Coordinates of C-alpha atoms and ligand atoms in Angstrom, one line a residue:
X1 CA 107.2 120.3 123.9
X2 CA 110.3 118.8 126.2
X3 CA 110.6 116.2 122.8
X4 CA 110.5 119.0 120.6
X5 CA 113.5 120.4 123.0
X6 CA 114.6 117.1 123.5
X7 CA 115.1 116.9 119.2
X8 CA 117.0 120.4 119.4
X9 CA 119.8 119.4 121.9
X10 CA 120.4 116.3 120.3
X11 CA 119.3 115.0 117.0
X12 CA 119.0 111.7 117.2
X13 CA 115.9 111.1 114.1
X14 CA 118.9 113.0 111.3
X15 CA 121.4 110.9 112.6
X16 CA 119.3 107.8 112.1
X17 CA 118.4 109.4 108.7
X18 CA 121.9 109.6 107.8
X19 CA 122.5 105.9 108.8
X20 CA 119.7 105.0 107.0
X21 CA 121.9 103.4 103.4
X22 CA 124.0 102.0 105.9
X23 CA 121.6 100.0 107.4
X24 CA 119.7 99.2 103.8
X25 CA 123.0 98.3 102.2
X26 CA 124.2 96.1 105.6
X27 CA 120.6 93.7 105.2
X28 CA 121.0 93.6 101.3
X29 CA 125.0 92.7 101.8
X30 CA 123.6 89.8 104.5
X31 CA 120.9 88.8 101.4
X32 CA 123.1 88.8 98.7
X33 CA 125.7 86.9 100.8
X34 CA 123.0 84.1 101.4
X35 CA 123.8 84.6 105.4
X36 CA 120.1 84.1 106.6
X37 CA 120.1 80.9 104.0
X38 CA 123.2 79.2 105.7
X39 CA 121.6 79.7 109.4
X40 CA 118.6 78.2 108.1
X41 CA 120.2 75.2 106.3
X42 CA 122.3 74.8 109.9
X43 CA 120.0 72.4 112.6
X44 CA 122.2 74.4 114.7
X45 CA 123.5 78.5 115.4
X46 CA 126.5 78.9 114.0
X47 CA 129.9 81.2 114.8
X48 CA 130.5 83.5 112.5
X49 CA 133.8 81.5 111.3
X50 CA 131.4 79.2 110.5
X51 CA 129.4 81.1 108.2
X52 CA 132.0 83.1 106.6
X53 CA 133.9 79.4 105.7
X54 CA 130.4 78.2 104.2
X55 CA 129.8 81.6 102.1
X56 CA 134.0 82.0 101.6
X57 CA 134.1 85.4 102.9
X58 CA 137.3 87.1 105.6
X59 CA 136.1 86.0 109.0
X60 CA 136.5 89.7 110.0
X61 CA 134.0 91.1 107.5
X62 CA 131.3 88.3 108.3
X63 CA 131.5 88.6 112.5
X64 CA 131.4 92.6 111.7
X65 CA 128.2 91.7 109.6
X66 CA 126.6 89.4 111.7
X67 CA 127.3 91.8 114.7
X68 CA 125.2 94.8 112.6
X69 CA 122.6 92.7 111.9
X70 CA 122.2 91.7 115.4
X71 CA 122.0 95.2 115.9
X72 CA 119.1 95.3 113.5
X73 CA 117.4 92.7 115.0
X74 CA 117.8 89.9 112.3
X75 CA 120.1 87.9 113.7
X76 CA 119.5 86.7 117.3
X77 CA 122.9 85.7 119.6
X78 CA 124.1 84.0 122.1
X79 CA 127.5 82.1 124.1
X80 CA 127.9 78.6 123.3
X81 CA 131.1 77.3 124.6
X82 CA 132.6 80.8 125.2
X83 CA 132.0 81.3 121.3
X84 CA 129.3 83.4 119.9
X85 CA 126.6 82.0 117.4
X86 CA 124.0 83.3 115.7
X87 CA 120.8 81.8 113.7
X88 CA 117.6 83.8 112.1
X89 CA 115.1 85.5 113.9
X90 CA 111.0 84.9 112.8
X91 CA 111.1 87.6 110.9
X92 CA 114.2 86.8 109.0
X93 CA 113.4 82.9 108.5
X94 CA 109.9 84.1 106.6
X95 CA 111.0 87.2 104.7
X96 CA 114.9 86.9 104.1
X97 CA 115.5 83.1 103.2
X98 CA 115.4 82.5 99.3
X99 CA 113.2 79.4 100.0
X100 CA 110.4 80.7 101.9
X101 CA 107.2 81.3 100.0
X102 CA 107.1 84.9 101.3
X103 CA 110.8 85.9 100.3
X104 CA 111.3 89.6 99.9
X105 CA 114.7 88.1 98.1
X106 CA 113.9 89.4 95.3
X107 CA 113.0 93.1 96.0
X108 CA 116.3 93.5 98.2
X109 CA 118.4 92.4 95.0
X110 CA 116.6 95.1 92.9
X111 CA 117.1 97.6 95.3
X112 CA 120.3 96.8 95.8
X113 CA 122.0 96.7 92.8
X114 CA 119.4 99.2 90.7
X115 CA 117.5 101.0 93.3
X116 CA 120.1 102.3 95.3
X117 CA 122.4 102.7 92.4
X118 CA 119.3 104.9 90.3
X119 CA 119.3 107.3 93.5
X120 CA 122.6 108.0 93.7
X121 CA 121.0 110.8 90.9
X122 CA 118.1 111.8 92.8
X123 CA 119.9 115.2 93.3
X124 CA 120.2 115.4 89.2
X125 CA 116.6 113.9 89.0
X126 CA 115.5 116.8 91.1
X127 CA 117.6 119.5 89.7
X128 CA 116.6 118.4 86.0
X129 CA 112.7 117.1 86.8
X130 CA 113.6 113.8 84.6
X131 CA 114.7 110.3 84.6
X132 CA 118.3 109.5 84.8
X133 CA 118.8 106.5 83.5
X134 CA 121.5 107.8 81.0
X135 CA 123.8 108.8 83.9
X136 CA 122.6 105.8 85.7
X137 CA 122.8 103.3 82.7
X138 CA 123.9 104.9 80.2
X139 CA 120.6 104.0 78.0
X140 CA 119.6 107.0 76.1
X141 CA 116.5 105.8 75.0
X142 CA 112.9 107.9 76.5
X143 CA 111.2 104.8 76.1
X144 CA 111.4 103.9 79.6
X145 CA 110.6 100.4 79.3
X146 CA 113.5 100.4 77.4
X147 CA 115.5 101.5 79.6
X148 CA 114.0 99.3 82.7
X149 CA 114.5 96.1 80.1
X150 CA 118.3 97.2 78.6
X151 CA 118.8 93.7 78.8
X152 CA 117.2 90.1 79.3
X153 CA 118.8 89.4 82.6
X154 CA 117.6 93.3 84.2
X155 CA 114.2 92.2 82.4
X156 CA 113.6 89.2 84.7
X157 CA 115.5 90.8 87.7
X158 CA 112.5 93.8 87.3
X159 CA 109.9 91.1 86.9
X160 CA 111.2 88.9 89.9
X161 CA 110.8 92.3 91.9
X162 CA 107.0 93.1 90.6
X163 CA 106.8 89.7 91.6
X164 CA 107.8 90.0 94.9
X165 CA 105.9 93.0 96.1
X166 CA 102.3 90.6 95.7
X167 CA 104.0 87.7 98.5
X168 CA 102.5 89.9 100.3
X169 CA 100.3 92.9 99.5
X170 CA 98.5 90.8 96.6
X171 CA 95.5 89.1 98.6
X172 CA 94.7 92.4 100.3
X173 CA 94.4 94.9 96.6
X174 CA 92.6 92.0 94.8
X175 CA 89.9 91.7 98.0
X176 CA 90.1 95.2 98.9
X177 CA 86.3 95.3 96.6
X178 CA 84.3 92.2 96.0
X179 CA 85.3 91.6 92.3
X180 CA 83.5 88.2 91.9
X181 CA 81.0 89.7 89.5
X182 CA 83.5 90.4 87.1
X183 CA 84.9 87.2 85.3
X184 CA 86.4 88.2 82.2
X185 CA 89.5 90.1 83.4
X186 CA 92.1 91.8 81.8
X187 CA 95.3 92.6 83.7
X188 CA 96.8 95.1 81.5
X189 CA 100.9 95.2 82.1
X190 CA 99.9 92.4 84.0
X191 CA 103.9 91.6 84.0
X192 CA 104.7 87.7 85.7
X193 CA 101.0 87.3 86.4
X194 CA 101.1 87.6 90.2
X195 CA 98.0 90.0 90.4
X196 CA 96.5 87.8 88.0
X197 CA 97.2 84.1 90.4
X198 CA 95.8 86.3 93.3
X199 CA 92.8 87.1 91.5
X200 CA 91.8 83.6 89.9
X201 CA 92.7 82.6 94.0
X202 CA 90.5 85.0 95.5
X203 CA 87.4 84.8 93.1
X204 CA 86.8 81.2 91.5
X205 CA 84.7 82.0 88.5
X206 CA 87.3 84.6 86.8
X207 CA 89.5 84.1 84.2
X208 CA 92.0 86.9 83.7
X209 CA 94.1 87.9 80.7
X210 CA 97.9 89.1 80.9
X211 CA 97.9 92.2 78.5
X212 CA 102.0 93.1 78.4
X213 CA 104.7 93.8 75.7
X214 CA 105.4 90.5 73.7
X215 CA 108.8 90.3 74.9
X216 CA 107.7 89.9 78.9
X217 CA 105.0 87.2 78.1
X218 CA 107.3 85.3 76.9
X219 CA 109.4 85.3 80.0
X220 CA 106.1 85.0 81.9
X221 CA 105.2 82.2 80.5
X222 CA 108.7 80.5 81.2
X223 CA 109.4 81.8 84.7
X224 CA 106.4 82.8 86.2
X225 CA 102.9 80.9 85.2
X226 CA 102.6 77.4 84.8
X227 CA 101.7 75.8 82.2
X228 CA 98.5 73.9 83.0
X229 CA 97.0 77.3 84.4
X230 CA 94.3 77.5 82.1
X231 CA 92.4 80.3 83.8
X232 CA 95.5 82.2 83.1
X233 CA 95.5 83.9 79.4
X234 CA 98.1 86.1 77.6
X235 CA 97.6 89.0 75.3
X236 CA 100.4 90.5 74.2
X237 CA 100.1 94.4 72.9
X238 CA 101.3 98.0 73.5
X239 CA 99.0 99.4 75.5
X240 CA 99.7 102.6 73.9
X241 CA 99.3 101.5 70.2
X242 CA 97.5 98.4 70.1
X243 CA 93.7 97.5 70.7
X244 CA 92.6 96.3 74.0
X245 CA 89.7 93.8 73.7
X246 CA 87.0 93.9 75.8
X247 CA 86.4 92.6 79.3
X248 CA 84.4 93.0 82.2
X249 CA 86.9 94.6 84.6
X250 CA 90.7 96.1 84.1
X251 CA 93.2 96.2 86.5
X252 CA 95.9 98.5 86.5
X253 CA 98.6 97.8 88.9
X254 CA 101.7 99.9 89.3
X255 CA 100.8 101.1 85.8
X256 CA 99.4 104.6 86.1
X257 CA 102.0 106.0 88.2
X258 CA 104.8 105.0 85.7
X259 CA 103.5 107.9 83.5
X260 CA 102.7 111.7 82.9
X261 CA 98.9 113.2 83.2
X262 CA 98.4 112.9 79.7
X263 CA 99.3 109.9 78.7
X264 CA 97.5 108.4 81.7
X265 CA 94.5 109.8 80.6
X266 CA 94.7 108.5 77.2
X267 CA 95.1 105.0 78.2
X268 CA 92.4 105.3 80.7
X269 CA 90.4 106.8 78.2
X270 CA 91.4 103.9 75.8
X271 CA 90.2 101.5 78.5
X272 CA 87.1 103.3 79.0
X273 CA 86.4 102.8 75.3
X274 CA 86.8 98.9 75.5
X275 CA 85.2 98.3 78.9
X276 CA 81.9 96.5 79.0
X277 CA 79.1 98.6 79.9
X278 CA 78.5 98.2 83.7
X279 CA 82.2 97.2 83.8
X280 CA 84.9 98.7 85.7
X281 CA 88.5 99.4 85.9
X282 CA 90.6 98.8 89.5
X283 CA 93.9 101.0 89.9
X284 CA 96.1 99.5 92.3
X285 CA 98.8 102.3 93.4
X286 CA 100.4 103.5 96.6
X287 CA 98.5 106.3 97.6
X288 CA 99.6 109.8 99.0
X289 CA 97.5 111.2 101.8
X290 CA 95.2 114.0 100.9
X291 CA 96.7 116.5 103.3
X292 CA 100.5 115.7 102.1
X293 CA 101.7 114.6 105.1
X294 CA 102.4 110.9 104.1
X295 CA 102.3 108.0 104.0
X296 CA 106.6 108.3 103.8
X297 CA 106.6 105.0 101.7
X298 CA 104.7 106.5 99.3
X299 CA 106.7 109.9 99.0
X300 CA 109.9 108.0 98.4
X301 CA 108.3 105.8 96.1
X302 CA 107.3 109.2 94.2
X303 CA 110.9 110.2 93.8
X304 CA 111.9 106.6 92.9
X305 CA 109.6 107.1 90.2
X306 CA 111.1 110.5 89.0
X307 CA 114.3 108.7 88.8
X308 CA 113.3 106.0 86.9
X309 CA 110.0 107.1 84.7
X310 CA 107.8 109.6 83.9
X311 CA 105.4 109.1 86.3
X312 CA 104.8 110.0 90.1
X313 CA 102.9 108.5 92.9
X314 CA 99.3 110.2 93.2
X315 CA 96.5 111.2 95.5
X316 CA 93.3 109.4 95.9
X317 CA 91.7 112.5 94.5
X318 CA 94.3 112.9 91.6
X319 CA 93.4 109.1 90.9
X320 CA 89.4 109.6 90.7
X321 CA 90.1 112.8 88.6
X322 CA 92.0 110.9 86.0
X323 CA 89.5 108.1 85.8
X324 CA 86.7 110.8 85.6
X325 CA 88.2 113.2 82.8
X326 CA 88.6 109.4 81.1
X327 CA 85.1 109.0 81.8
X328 CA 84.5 106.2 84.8
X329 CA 82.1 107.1 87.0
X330 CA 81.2 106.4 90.9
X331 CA 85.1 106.5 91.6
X332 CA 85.6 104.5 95.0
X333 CA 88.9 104.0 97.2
X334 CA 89.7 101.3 99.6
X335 CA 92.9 101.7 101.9
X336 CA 94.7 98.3 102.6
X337 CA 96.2 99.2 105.5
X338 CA 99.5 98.0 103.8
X339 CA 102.3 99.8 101.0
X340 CA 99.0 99.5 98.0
X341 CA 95.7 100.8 98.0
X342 CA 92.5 100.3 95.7
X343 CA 90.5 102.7 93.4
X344 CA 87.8 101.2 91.3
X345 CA 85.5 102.8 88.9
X346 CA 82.7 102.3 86.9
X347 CA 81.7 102.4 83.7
Ligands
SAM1 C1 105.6 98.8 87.0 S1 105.2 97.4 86.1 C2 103.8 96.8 87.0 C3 103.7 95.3 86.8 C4 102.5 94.6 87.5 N1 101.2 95.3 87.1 C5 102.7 94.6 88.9 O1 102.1 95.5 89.6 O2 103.4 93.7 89.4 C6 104.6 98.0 84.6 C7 104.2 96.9 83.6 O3 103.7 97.6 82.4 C8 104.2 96.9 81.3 N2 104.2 97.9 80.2 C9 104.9 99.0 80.1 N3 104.6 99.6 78.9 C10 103.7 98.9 78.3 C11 103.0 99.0 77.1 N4 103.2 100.1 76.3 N5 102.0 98.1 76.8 C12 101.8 97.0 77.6 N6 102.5 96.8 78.8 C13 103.4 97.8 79.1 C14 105.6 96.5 81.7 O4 106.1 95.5 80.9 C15 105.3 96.1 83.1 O5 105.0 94.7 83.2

């Protein structure tokens, strides 16, 4: 009750919520300037003249930047010689450098240049209950694949970001439900193949098949899977209009919440058709809480998704009810703990 009051005399959580681009936009600036890579190459802290002579930026703008994001807590300071210097936290050496093997790099660009710039029309998104990526783009198409690939370069930044996300939630969705009976796997818009490495990692005996659009297999193969990978295969197809051969167990990850009811169900139903008897199908999606209260990631990641496709983020229950009406049986869902979440069904 006295927080409640607390709240109503001063309101500190909106004026966080307001600051809240602010303090995205100040980390990706810090990224994108390569500030936590230049404390890490440095065997010692270093001023912020320093740093802003190494990256070629004002020395007024970096000390101002490397002040906020002490604020933040990603920059730890201190007085050497009556100057200030600064070098990386723990957190900031493992998730911000480009070099380290669990670099969110990639997801911060995305967001930064396409994310943030796609929700600048959240208000139109809203208003008109569609994707904006002609205001945002200026791409007419409905395809939205089109839209998300206009161009080679946004192609690779996209996959980079897909990517990205399994550094570290892939090991969790892939163990979430023991899949080692199932060793002929197909990842269908399997995209660079990280669900796919996660998989052969966690369960020996698998193979699994990339099923994507010819056009993102081809920069799988050149910037994403090695070569020698041989328990790696690629299959490339529309989903939508092309056969999908049969396996022993689909994944679907970040695939069903791209698009609307019915076009979920008739890909699940398609998958249905081609599954193995006694196979399965695993839908890896950020799940909404059954009495609508959260989790927050996932809500945002719902109007992300009406920005930028047809599709929404879904509860647990709204996930077993499309794999049922496609005709999976003995739906059953595993929470992570972390942003993704597990569904598997049988056929
Ligand atoms: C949101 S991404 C998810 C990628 C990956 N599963 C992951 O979670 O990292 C959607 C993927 O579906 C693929 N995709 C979209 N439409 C497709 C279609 N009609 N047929 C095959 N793949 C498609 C995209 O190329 C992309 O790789």
């Amino acid at each position: 009750m006295e927080c409640a009051n607390q709240e109503l005399e001063y309101p500190q959580k909106l004026l966080n919520y307001m600051n809240g681009f602010l303090i995205s936009k100040t980390m990706f600036a810090a990224c994108e300037l390569g500030v936590f890579d230049v404390l890490q190459e440095g065997a010692v802290p270093l001023s912020s003249s320093a740093v802003a002579e190494r990256l070629g930026t004002s020395a007024d703008g970096m000390e101002r930047l490397l002040s906020a994001c002490v604020g933040l807590q990603l920059l730890e300071v201190r007085e050497h010689h009556g100057e200030a210097v600064y070098n990386n936290t723990d957190l900031s050496r493992l998730y911000l450098t480009k070099t380290s093997p669990k670099t969110l790099h990639h997801s911060i660009t995305y967001y930064s240049q396409t994310i943030y710039h796609c929700f600048s029309y959240v208000t139109d998104a809203i208003r008109e209950g569609k994707s904006q990526h002609l205001r945002a783009f200026g791409v007419s198409s409905d395809e939205i694949f089109e839209a998300i690939y206009r161009s080679e370069e946004e192609m690779l930044r996209f996959m980079q970001l897909m990517n990205s996300t399994w550094n570290i939630c892939g090991k969790d969705v892939v163990t979430a439900f023991d899949l080692s009976t199932f060793t002929n796997i197909f990842d269908l818009g399997g995209c660079s193949g990280a669900v796919a490495k996660e998989c052969i990692s966690a369960y020996p005996h698998s193979r699994v098949t990339i099923y994507d659009l010819p056009k993102v297999l081809e920069m799988a193969r050149k910037h994403f899977v090695p070569q020698d990978e041989k328990r790696i295969l690629f299959h490339e197809g529309d989903f939508f209009k092309d056969p999908i051969p049969e396996a022993d167990l689909y994944i679907l990850a970040r695939i069903v919440h791209d698009w609307s009811q019915d076009k979920c169900v008739e890909l699940l139903t398609k998958v249905h058709k081609a599954c193995k008897p006694g196979g399965g199908v695993l839908l890896i999606e950020a799940l909404l809480n059954e009495d609508r209260r959260g989790p927050l990631t996932a809500q945002l990641y719902s109007l992300n998704m009406l920005v930028q496709t047809e599709g929404k983020e879904r509860m647990a229950s709204e996930y077993a009810n499309l794999l049922e009406l496609a005709g999976f049986t003995d739906v059953q869902v595993q929470r992570t703990g972390k942003i993704y979440d597990a569904i598997l069904g049988r056929k």
